Coordinates of N, CA, C and O in Angstrom, one line a residue:
X1 N 0.9 -1.2 0.0 CA 0.0 0.0 0.0 C 0.9 1.2 0.0 O 1.8 1.3 0.8
X2 N 0.6 2.2 -0.8 CA 1.5 3.3 -1.0 C 1.5 4.2 0.3 O 2.5 4.9 0.6
X3 N 0.4 4.2 1.1 CA 0.4 5.0 2.3 C 1.5 4.5 3.3 O 2.3 5.3 3.8
X4 N 1.6 3.2 3.5 CA 2.5 2.6 4.3 C 4.0 2.9 3.8 O 4.9 3.2 4.6
X5 N 4.2 2.8 2.5 CA 5.5 3.0 1.9 C 5.9 4.5 2.2 O 7.0 4.8 2.6
X6 N 5.0 5.4 1.9 CA 5.3 6.8 2.1 C 5.6 7.2 3.5 O 6.5 7.9 3.8
X7 N 4.9 6.6 4.4 CA 5.1 6.8 5.9 C 6.5 6.2 6.3 O 7.2 6.8 7.0
X8 N 6.8 5.0 5.8 CA 8.0 4.3 6.2 C 9.2 5.0 5.6 O 10.3 5.0 6.3
X9 N 9.2 5.6 4.5 CA 10.3 6.2 3.8 C 11.2 7.1 4.7 O 12.4 6.9 4.7
X10 N 10.7 8.1 5.4 CA 11.5 8.9 6.2 C 12.2 8.1 7.3 O 13.4 8.4 7.7
X11 N 11.6 7.1 7.9 CA 12.2 6.3 8.9 C 13.3 5.4 8.4 O 14.3 5.3 9.0
X12 N 13.0 4.9 7.2 CA 14.0 4.0 6.6 C 15.2 4.9 6.2 O 16.4 4.5 6.5
X13 N 15.0 6.1 5.6 CA 16.0 7.0 5.2 C 16.9 7.4 6.4 O 18.1 7.5 6.3
X14 N 16.3 7.5 7.6 CA 17.1 8.0 8.8 C 17.5 6.8 9.6 O 18.1 7.0 10.7
X15 N 17.1 5.6 9.2 CA 17.5 4.4 10.0 C 17.0 4.3 11.4 O 17.8 3.9 12.3
X16 N 15.8 4.7 11.6 CA 15.2 4.8 12.9 C 13.8 4.5 13.0 O 13.1 4.4 11.9
X17 N 13.2 4.2 14.1 CA 11.8 4.0 14.3 C 11.1 5.2 14.9 O 9.9 5.2 15.2
X18 N 11.9 6.3 15.2 CA 11.4 7.5 15.8 C 12.0 8.7 15.1 O 13.2 8.8 14.9
X19 N 11.2 9.7 14.9 CA 11.6 11.0 14.3 C 10.8 12.1 14.9 O 9.7 11.9 15.5
X20 N 11.4 13.3 14.8 CA 10.6 14.5 15.2 C 9.7 14.8 14.0 O 10.0 14.4 12.9
X21 N 8.6 15.5 14.3 CA 7.6 15.8 13.3 C 8.3 16.6 12.2 O 8.0 16.3 11.0
X22 N 9.1 17.6 12.5 CA 9.8 18.4 11.5 C 10.7 17.5 10.6 O 10.8 17.8 9.4
X23 N 11.3 16.5 11.2 CA 12.2 15.6 10.4 C 11.4 14.8 9.4 O 11.8 14.6 8.2
X24 N 10.2 14.4 9.8 CA 9.3 13.7 9.0 C 8.8 14.5 7.8 O 8.9 14.1 6.6
X25 N 8.4 15.8 8.1 CA 8.0 16.7 7.1 C 9.1 17.1 6.1 O 8.9 17.1 4.9
X26 N 10.3 17.3 6.6 CA 11.4 17.7 5.8 C 11.8 16.5 4.8 O 12.0 16.7 3.6
X27 N 11.8 15.3 5.4 CA 12.1 14.1 4.6 C 11.1 13.9 3.4 O 11.6 13.6 2.3
X28 N 9.9 14.2 3.6 CA 8.9 14.0 2.5 C 8.8 15.2 1.6 O 8.6 15.0 0.4
X29 N 9.0 16.4 2.1 CA 8.8 17.6 1.3 C 10.1 18.0 0.6 O 10.1 18.3 -0.6
X30 N 11.2 18.1 1.4 CA 12.5 18.6 0.8 C 13.4 17.5 0.3 O 13.9 17.6 -0.8
X31 N 13.6 16.5 1.1 CA 14.5 15.4 0.7 C 14.0 14.6 -0.5 O 14.7 14.4 -1.5
X32 N 12.7 14.3 -0.5 CA 12.1 13.4 -1.5 C 11.3 14.2 -2.5 O 11.0 13.7 -3.6
X33 N 10.9 15.4 -2.2 CA 10.1 16.2 -3.0 C 8.8 15.6 -3.5 O 8.3 15.7 -4.6
X34 N 8.2 14.8 -2.5 CA 6.9 14.1 -2.8 C 5.7 15.0 -2.6 O 4.7 14.9 -3.2
X35 N 5.8 15.8 -1.5 CA 4.7 16.7 -1.1 C 5.2 18.0 -0.6 O 6.4 18.2 -0.3
X36 N 4.3 19.0 -0.6 CA 4.6 20.2 0.1 C 4.7 20.0 1.6 O 4.2 19.0 2.1
X37 N 5.2 21.0 2.3 CA 5.2 20.8 3.8 C 3.8 20.6 4.4 O 3.6 19.8 5.3
X38 N 2.9 21.4 3.9 CA 1.5 21.3 4.3 C 0.9 19.9 4.0 O 0.2 19.3 4.9
X39 N 1.2 19.4 2.8 CA 0.7 18.0 2.5 C 1.4 17.0 3.3 O 0.8 16.0 3.7
X40 N 2.7 17.2 3.6 CA 3.4 16.2 4.5 C 2.8 16.2 5.9 O 2.7 15.1 6.5
X41 N 2.4 17.4 6.4 CA 1.7 17.4 7.7 C 0.4 16.7 7.6 O -0.1 16.0 8.6
X42 N -0.3 16.9 6.5 CA -1.6 16.2 6.3 C -1.4 14.6 6.3 O -2.1 13.9 6.9
X43 N -0.3 14.2 5.6 CA 0.0 12.8 5.6 C 0.3 12.3 7.0 O -0.2 11.2 7.4
X44 N 1.0 13.1 7.8 CA 1.3 12.7 9.2 C 0.0 12.6 10.0 O -0.1 11.6 10.7
X45 N -1.0 13.5 9.8 CA -2.2 13.4 10.5 C -3.0 12.1 10.1 O -3.6 11.4 10.9
X46 N -3.0 11.8 8.8 CA -3.7 10.6 8.3 C -3.1 9.3 8.8 O -3.7 8.4 9.3
X47 N -1.7 9.3 8.8 CA -1.0 8.1 9.3 C -1.2 7.9 10.8 O -1.3 6.8 11.2
X48 N -1.3 9.0 11.5 CA -1.6 8.9 12.9 C -3.0 8.4 13.2 O -3.2 7.5 14.0
X49 N -3.9 8.9 12.4 CA -5.3 8.5 12.6 C -5.5 7.0 12.2 O -6.3 6.3 12.8
X50 N -4.7 6.6 11.2 CA -4.8 5.2 10.8 C -3.9 4.2 11.6 O -3.9 3.0 11.3
X51 N -3.2 4.8 12.6 CA -2.5 3.9 13.5 C -1.1 3.5 13.0 O -0.4 2.6 13.5
X52 N -0.6 4.2 11.9 CA 0.7 3.9 11.3 C 1.8 4.6 12.1 O 2.9 4.2 12.1
X53 N 1.4 5.8 12.7 CA 2.3 6.6 13.5 C 1.7 6.9 14.8 O 0.4 7.0 14.9
X54 N 2.5 7.0 15.8 CA 2.0 7.5 17.1 C 2.9 8.7 17.6 O 4.1 8.7 17.4
X55 N 2.2 9.6 18.2 CA 2.9 10.8 18.7 C 3.3 10.4 20.2 O 2.4 10.1 21.0
X56 N 4.6 10.4 20.4 CA 5.1 10.0 21.7 C 6.2 10.9 22.1 O 7.2 11.2 21.4
X57 N 6.0 11.5 23.3 CA 7.0 12.4 23.9 C 7.5 13.5 22.9 O 8.7 13.7 22.8
X58 N 6.6 14.1 22.2 CA 7.0 15.2 21.3 C 7.5 14.7 19.9 O 7.9 15.5 19.1
X59 N 7.6 13.4 19.7 CA 8.1 12.9 18.5 C 7.1 11.9 17.9 O 6.0 11.8 18.3
X60 N 7.6 11.3 16.8 CA 6.7 10.3 16.1 C 7.4 9.0 16.1 O 8.6 8.9 15.9
X61 N 6.6 7.9 16.4 CA 7.1 6.6 16.3 C 6.3 5.8 15.3 O 5.0 5.9 15.3
X62 N 6.9 5.1 14.5 CA 6.3 4.2 13.5 C 5.8 3.0 14.2 O 6.5 2.5 15.1
X63 N 4.6 2.5 13.9 CA 4.0 1.4 14.7 C 4.1 0.1 13.9 O 3.5 -0.9 14.4
X64 N 4.8 0.0 12.8 CA 5.0 -1.2 12.1 C 6.5 -1.4 11.8 O 7.2 -0.4 12.0
X65 N 6.8 -2.6 11.4 CA 8.2 -2.8 11.2 C 8.6 -2.3 9.8 O 8.2 -2.8 8.7
X66 N 9.4 -1.2 9.8 CA 9.8 -0.6 8.5 C 10.8 -1.5 7.7 O 10.9 -1.4 6.5
X67 N 11.4 -2.5 8.4 CA 12.3 -3.5 7.7 C 11.5 -4.3 6.7 O 12.1 -4.9 5.8
X68 N 10.2 -4.4 6.9 CA 9.3 -5.2 6.0 C 8.8 -4.4 4.8 O 8.0 -4.9 4.0
X69 N 9.2 -3.1 4.7 CA 8.7 -2.2 3.7 C 9.9 -1.9 2.7 O 11.0 -1.6 3.2
X70 N 9.6 -2.0 1.5 CA 10.6 -1.6 0.5 C 10.1 -0.4 -0.2 O 8.9 -0.3 -0.6
X71 N 11.0 0.6 -0.4 CA 10.6 1.8 -1.1 C 11.3 1.8 -2.4 O 12.6 2.0 -2.5
X72 N 10.6 1.4 -3.5 CA 11.2 1.3 -4.8 C 11.9 2.7 -5.2 O 11.3 3.7 -4.9
X73 N 13.0 2.6 -5.9 CA 13.7 3.8 -6.3 C 12.8 4.8 -7.1 O 12.8 6.0 -6.9
X74 N 11.9 4.3 -7.9 CA 11.1 5.1 -8.8 C 9.7 5.4 -8.1 O 8.9 6.1 -8.7
X75 N 9.5 5.0 -6.8 CA 8.3 5.2 -6.1 C 8.0 6.7 -5.9 O 8.9 7.5 -5.4
X76 N 6.8 7.1 -6.3 CA 6.3 8.4 -5.9 C 4.8 8.2 -5.5 O 4.0 7.7 -6.3
X77 N 4.5 8.6 -4.3 CA 3.1 8.3 -3.8 C 2.1 9.2 -4.6 O 2.4 10.3 -4.9
X78 N 0.9 8.6 -4.8 CA -0.2 9.4 -5.4 C -0.7 10.4 -4.3 O -0.8 10.1 -3.1
X79 N -1.2 11.5 -4.8 CA -1.8 12.5 -3.8 C -3.1 12.0 -3.2 O -3.5 12.5 -2.2
X80 N -3.7 11.0 -3.8 CA -4.9 10.5 -3.2 C -4.7 9.9 -1.8 O -5.7 9.7 -1.0
X81 N -3.5 9.6 -1.4 CA -3.2 9.1 -0.1 C -3.4 10.1 1.0 O -3.5 9.9 2.2
X82 N -3.5 11.4 0.5 CA -3.8 12.5 1.4 C -5.2 12.7 1.8 O -5.6 13.5 2.6
X83 N -6.1 11.8 1.2 CA -7.5 11.9 1.5 C -7.8 10.9 2.6 O -7.3 9.8 2.6
X84 N -8.7 11.3 3.5 CA -9.1 10.3 4.5 C -9.9 9.2 3.9 O -10.7 9.3 3.0
X85 N -9.6 8.0 4.4 CA -10.3 6.8 3.9 C -11.3 6.4 4.9 O -11.1 6.5 6.1
X86 N -12.4 5.8 4.4 CA -13.4 5.3 5.3 C -13.0 4.1 6.0 O -12.0 3.4 5.6
X87 N -13.7 3.7 7.1 CA -13.4 2.5 7.8 C -13.5 1.3 6.8 O -12.7 0.3 6.9
X88 N -14.5 1.3 5.9 CA -14.6 0.2 5.0 C -13.3 0.1 4.1 O -12.8 -1.0 3.9
X89 N -12.9 1.2 3.6 CA -11.7 1.1 2.7 C -10.4 0.6 3.5 O -9.6 -0.1 3.0
X90 N -10.4 1.1 4.8 CA -9.2 0.6 5.6 C -9.3 -0.9 5.9 O -8.3 -1.6 5.9
X91 N -10.5 -1.4 6.2 CA -10.6 -2.8 6.5 C -10.3 -3.6 5.2 O -9.6 -4.6 5.2
X92 N -10.8 -3.1 4.1 CA -10.6 -3.8 2.8 C -9.1 -3.8 2.5 O -8.6 -4.9 2.1
X93 N -8.4 -2.7 2.7 CA -7.0 -2.7 2.5 C -6.3 -3.7 3.4 O -5.3 -4.4 2.9
X94 N -6.7 -3.8 4.6 CA -6.1 -4.8 5.5 C -6.3 -6.2 5.1 O -5.4 -7.0 5.1
X95 N -7.6 -6.5 4.6 CA -7.9 -7.8 4.1 C -7.0 -8.2 2.9 O -6.5 -9.3 2.8
X96 N -6.9 -7.3 2.0 CA -6.1 -7.5 0.8 C -4.6 -7.7 1.2 O -4.0 -8.6 0.6
X97 N -4.1 -6.9 2.1 CA -2.8 -7.1 2.6 C -2.5 -8.5 3.2 O -1.4 -9.0 3.2
X98 N -3.6 -9.1 3.8 CA -3.5 -10.4 4.4 C -3.8 -11.5 3.4 O -3.8 -12.7 3.8
X99 N -3.9 -11.2 2.1 CA -4.1 -12.2 1.1 C -5.5 -12.5 0.6 O -5.6 -13.4 -0.2
X100 N -6.5 -11.8 1.1 CA -7.8 -12.0 0.7 C -8.0 -11.3 -0.7 O -7.6 -10.2 -0.8
X101 N -8.6 -12.0 -1.6 CA -8.9 -11.4 -2.9 C -9.9 -10.3 -2.7 O -10.9 -10.4 -2.1
X102 N -9.6 -9.1 -3.3 CA -10.4 -7.9 -3.2 C -11.9 -8.2 -3.6 O -12.8 -7.8 -2.9
X103 N -12.1 -8.7 -4.8 CA -13.5 -8.9 -5.3 C -14.2 -9.9 -4.4 O -15.4 -9.8 -4.2
X104 N -13.5 -10.9 -3.8 CA -14.2 -11.9 -2.9 C -14.6 -11.2 -1.6 O -15.7 -11.4 -1.2
X105 N -13.7 -10.3 -1.1 CA -14.0 -9.6 0.1 C -15.2 -8.6 -0.1 O -16.1 -8.6 0.8
X106 N -15.2 -7.9 -1.1 CA -16.3 -6.9 -1.4 C -17.6 -7.6 -1.5 O -18.6 -7.2 -1.0
X107 N -17.6 -8.7 -2.3 CA -18.9 -9.5 -2.5 C -19.4 -10.0 -1.1 O -20.6 -9.9 -0.8
X108 N -18.5 -10.6 -0.3 CA -18.9 -11.2 1.0 C -19.4 -10.1 1.9 O -20.4 -10.2 2.6
X109 N -18.7 -8.9 1.9 CA -19.1 -7.8 2.8 C -20.5 -7.3 2.3 O -21.3 -7.0 3.2
X110 N -20.7 -7.1 1.0 CA -22.0 -6.7 0.6 C -23.1 -7.6 1.0 O -24.2 -7.2 1.3
X111 N -22.8 -8.9 0.9 CA -23.8 -9.9 1.3 C -24.1 -9.8 2.7 O -25.3 -9.8 3.1
X112 N -23.1 -9.7 3.6 CA -23.3 -9.5 5.0 C -24.1 -8.3 5.3 O -25.0 -8.3 6.1
X113 N -23.8 -7.2 4.6 CA -24.5 -5.9 4.8 C -26.0 -6.1 4.6 O -26.8 -5.7 5.3
X114 N -26.3 -6.8 3.5 CA -27.7 -7.0 3.1 C -28.4 -8.0 4.0 O -29.5 -7.7 4.5
X115 N -27.8 -9.1 4.3 CA -28.4 -10.1 5.2 C -28.6 -9.7 6.6 O -29.6 -10.0 7.2
X116 N -27.7 -8.9 7.1 CA -27.7 -8.5 8.6 C -28.2 -7.1 8.8 O -28.4 -6.7 9.9
X117 N -28.4 -6.3 7.7 CA -28.9 -5.0 7.8 C -27.9 -4.1 8.5 O -28.3 -3.2 9.3
X118 N -26.6 -4.2 8.2 CA -25.6 -3.5 8.8 C -25.1 -2.4 7.9 O -25.3 -2.4 6.7
X119 N -24.3 -1.4 8.5 CA -23.6 -0.5 7.6 C -22.5 -1.2 6.9 O -22.0 -2.3 7.4
X120 N -22.0 -0.7 5.9 CA -20.9 -1.3 5.1 C -19.6 -1.4 6.0 O -18.9 -2.4 5.9
X121 N -19.4 -0.4 6.9 CA -18.2 -0.5 7.8 C -18.3 -1.6 8.8 O -17.3 -2.4 9.0
X122 N -19.5 -1.8 9.4 CA -19.7 -2.9 10.4 C -19.6 -4.2 9.7 O -19.0 -5.2 10.2
X123 N -20.2 -4.3 8.5 CA -20.2 -5.6 7.8 C -18.7 -6.0 7.4 O -18.3 -7.1 7.5
X124 N -17.9 -5.0 7.1 CA -16.5 -5.2 6.7 C -15.7 -5.7 8.0 O -14.9 -6.7 7.9
X125 N -16.0 -5.1 9.1 CA -15.3 -5.6 10.3 C -15.8 -7.0 10.7 O -14.9 -7.9 11.0
X126 N -17.1 -7.3 10.6 CA -17.6 -8.7 10.8 C -16.9 -9.7 9.9 O -16.4 -10.7 10.3
X127 N -16.8 -9.3 8.6 CA -16.2 -10.2 7.7 C -14.7 -10.5 8.0 O -14.2 -11.6 8.0
X128 N -14.0 -9.4 8.3 CA -12.6 -9.5 8.6 C -12.4 -10.4 9.8 O -11.5 -11.3 9.8
X129 N -13.2 -10.2 10.8 CA -13.1 -11.1 12.0 C -13.4 -12.5 11.7 O -12.7 -13.4 12.2
X130 N -14.3 -12.8 10.9 CA -14.6 -14.1 10.5 C -13.5 -14.8 9.7 O -13.3 -16.0 9.8
X131 N -12.7 -13.9 9.0 CA -11.6 -14.4 8.3 C -10.3 -14.5 9.1 O -9.2 -14.8 8.6
X132 N -10.4 -14.1 10.4 CA -9.3 -14.1 11.3 C -8.3 -13.0 11.1 O -7.2 -13.1 11.5
X133 N -8.8 -11.9 10.5 CA -7.9 -10.7 10.3 C -8.2 -9.7 11.4 O -9.4 -9.3 11.6
X134 N -7.2 -9.3 12.1 CA -7.3 -8.4 13.2 C -7.5 -6.9 12.7 O -6.7 -6.3 12.1
X135 N -8.7 -6.4 12.9 CA -9.1 -5.0 12.6 C -9.6 -4.3 13.8 O -10.5 -3.4 13.7
X136 N -9.2 -4.8 15.0 CA -9.7 -4.2 16.3 C -9.6 -2.7 16.3 O -10.5 -2.1 16.9
X137 N -8.6 -2.2 15.8 CA -8.4 -0.7 15.8 C -9.5 0.0 15.0 O -9.7 1.2 15.3
X138 N -10.1 -0.6 14.1 CA -11.2 0.0 13.3 C -12.6 -0.2 13.9 O -13.6 0.4 13.4
X139 N -12.7 -1.0 14.9 CA -14.0 -1.3 15.5 C -14.7 -0.1 16.0 O -15.9 0.1 15.7
X140 N -14.0 0.8 16.8 CA -14.7 2.0 17.2 C -15.3 2.9 16.1 O -16.4 3.4 16.2
X141 N -14.5 3.0 15.0 CA -14.9 3.8 13.9 C -16.1 3.1 13.2 O -17.1 3.8 12.9
X142 N -16.1 1.8 13.0 CA -17.2 1.1 12.4 C -18.4 1.2 13.3 O -19.6 1.4 12.8
X143 N -18.2 1.0 14.6 CA -19.4 1.1 15.6 C -20.0 2.4 15.5 O -21.3 2.5 15.6
X144 N -19.3 3.5 15.4 CA -19.8 4.8 15.3 C -20.8 5.0 14.1 O -21.7 5.8 14.2
X145 N -20.6 4.3 13.1 CA -21.4 4.4 11.9 C -22.8 3.8 12.2 O -23.8 4.2 11.5
X146 N -22.9 3.0 13.2 CA -24.3 2.5 13.5 C -25.1 3.6 14.0 O -26.3 3.7 13.7
X147 N -24.5 4.5 14.8 CA -25.3 5.6 15.4 C -25.4 6.7 14.4 O -26.4 7.4 14.3
X148 N -24.4 7.0 13.6 CA -24.4 8.0 12.6 C -25.5 7.8 11.6 O -26.2 8.7 11.1
X149 N -25.7 6.5 11.2 CA -26.7 6.2 10.2 C -28.1 5.9 10.8 O -29.0 5.5 10.0
X150 N -28.2 5.9 12.1 CA -29.4 5.5 12.7 C -29.8 4.1 12.7 O -30.9 3.6 13.0
X151 N -28.8 3.2 12.3 CA -29.1 1.8 12.1 C -29.3 1.1 13.4 O -29.9 0.1 13.5
X152 N -28.7 1.6 14.5 CA -28.8 0.8 15.8 C -30.0 1.1 16.6 O -30.3 0.5 17.6
X153 N -30.8 2.2 16.2 CA -32.0 2.5 16.9 C -33.0 1.4 16.9 O -33.3 0.8 15.9
X154 N -33.5 1.1 18.1 CA -34.5 0.1 18.2 C -34.0 -1.4 18.1 O -34.8 -2.3 18.1
X155 N -32.7 -1.5 18.2 CA -32.1 -2.9 18.2 C -31.7 -3.3 19.5 O -31.2 -2.6 20.3

């Protein structure tokens, strides 16, 4: 996934699991020329929201093993990674990363959504759990859609 690669690049470049926010922004905007400083800050916010980065003691720590990430020499991330992704998209990306075929997952999630009368986000979490894929970090986001859509009223 290009978000994970873009987030990992500054840490790999500096040979560390921890950076200051300004080091992260400089690595993406000046060193690699992938984004403007404002876009780099936006990426930082998205990566934090998605659990790829944590703010710790005034710095940033990557929450995954950057040794498992390869940054191809010709890699340039798409600007679409700067857009917030829904819980459904995040669960689907996790499923695909775990080896589930995308079309199979989407079909099964849609079926669950219709059969159980759930939001797409909740159906995606249910499907992932049935497949043994850990998406516990997305459970609160998916659960909130029950109330946002009025689906949980009267149940």
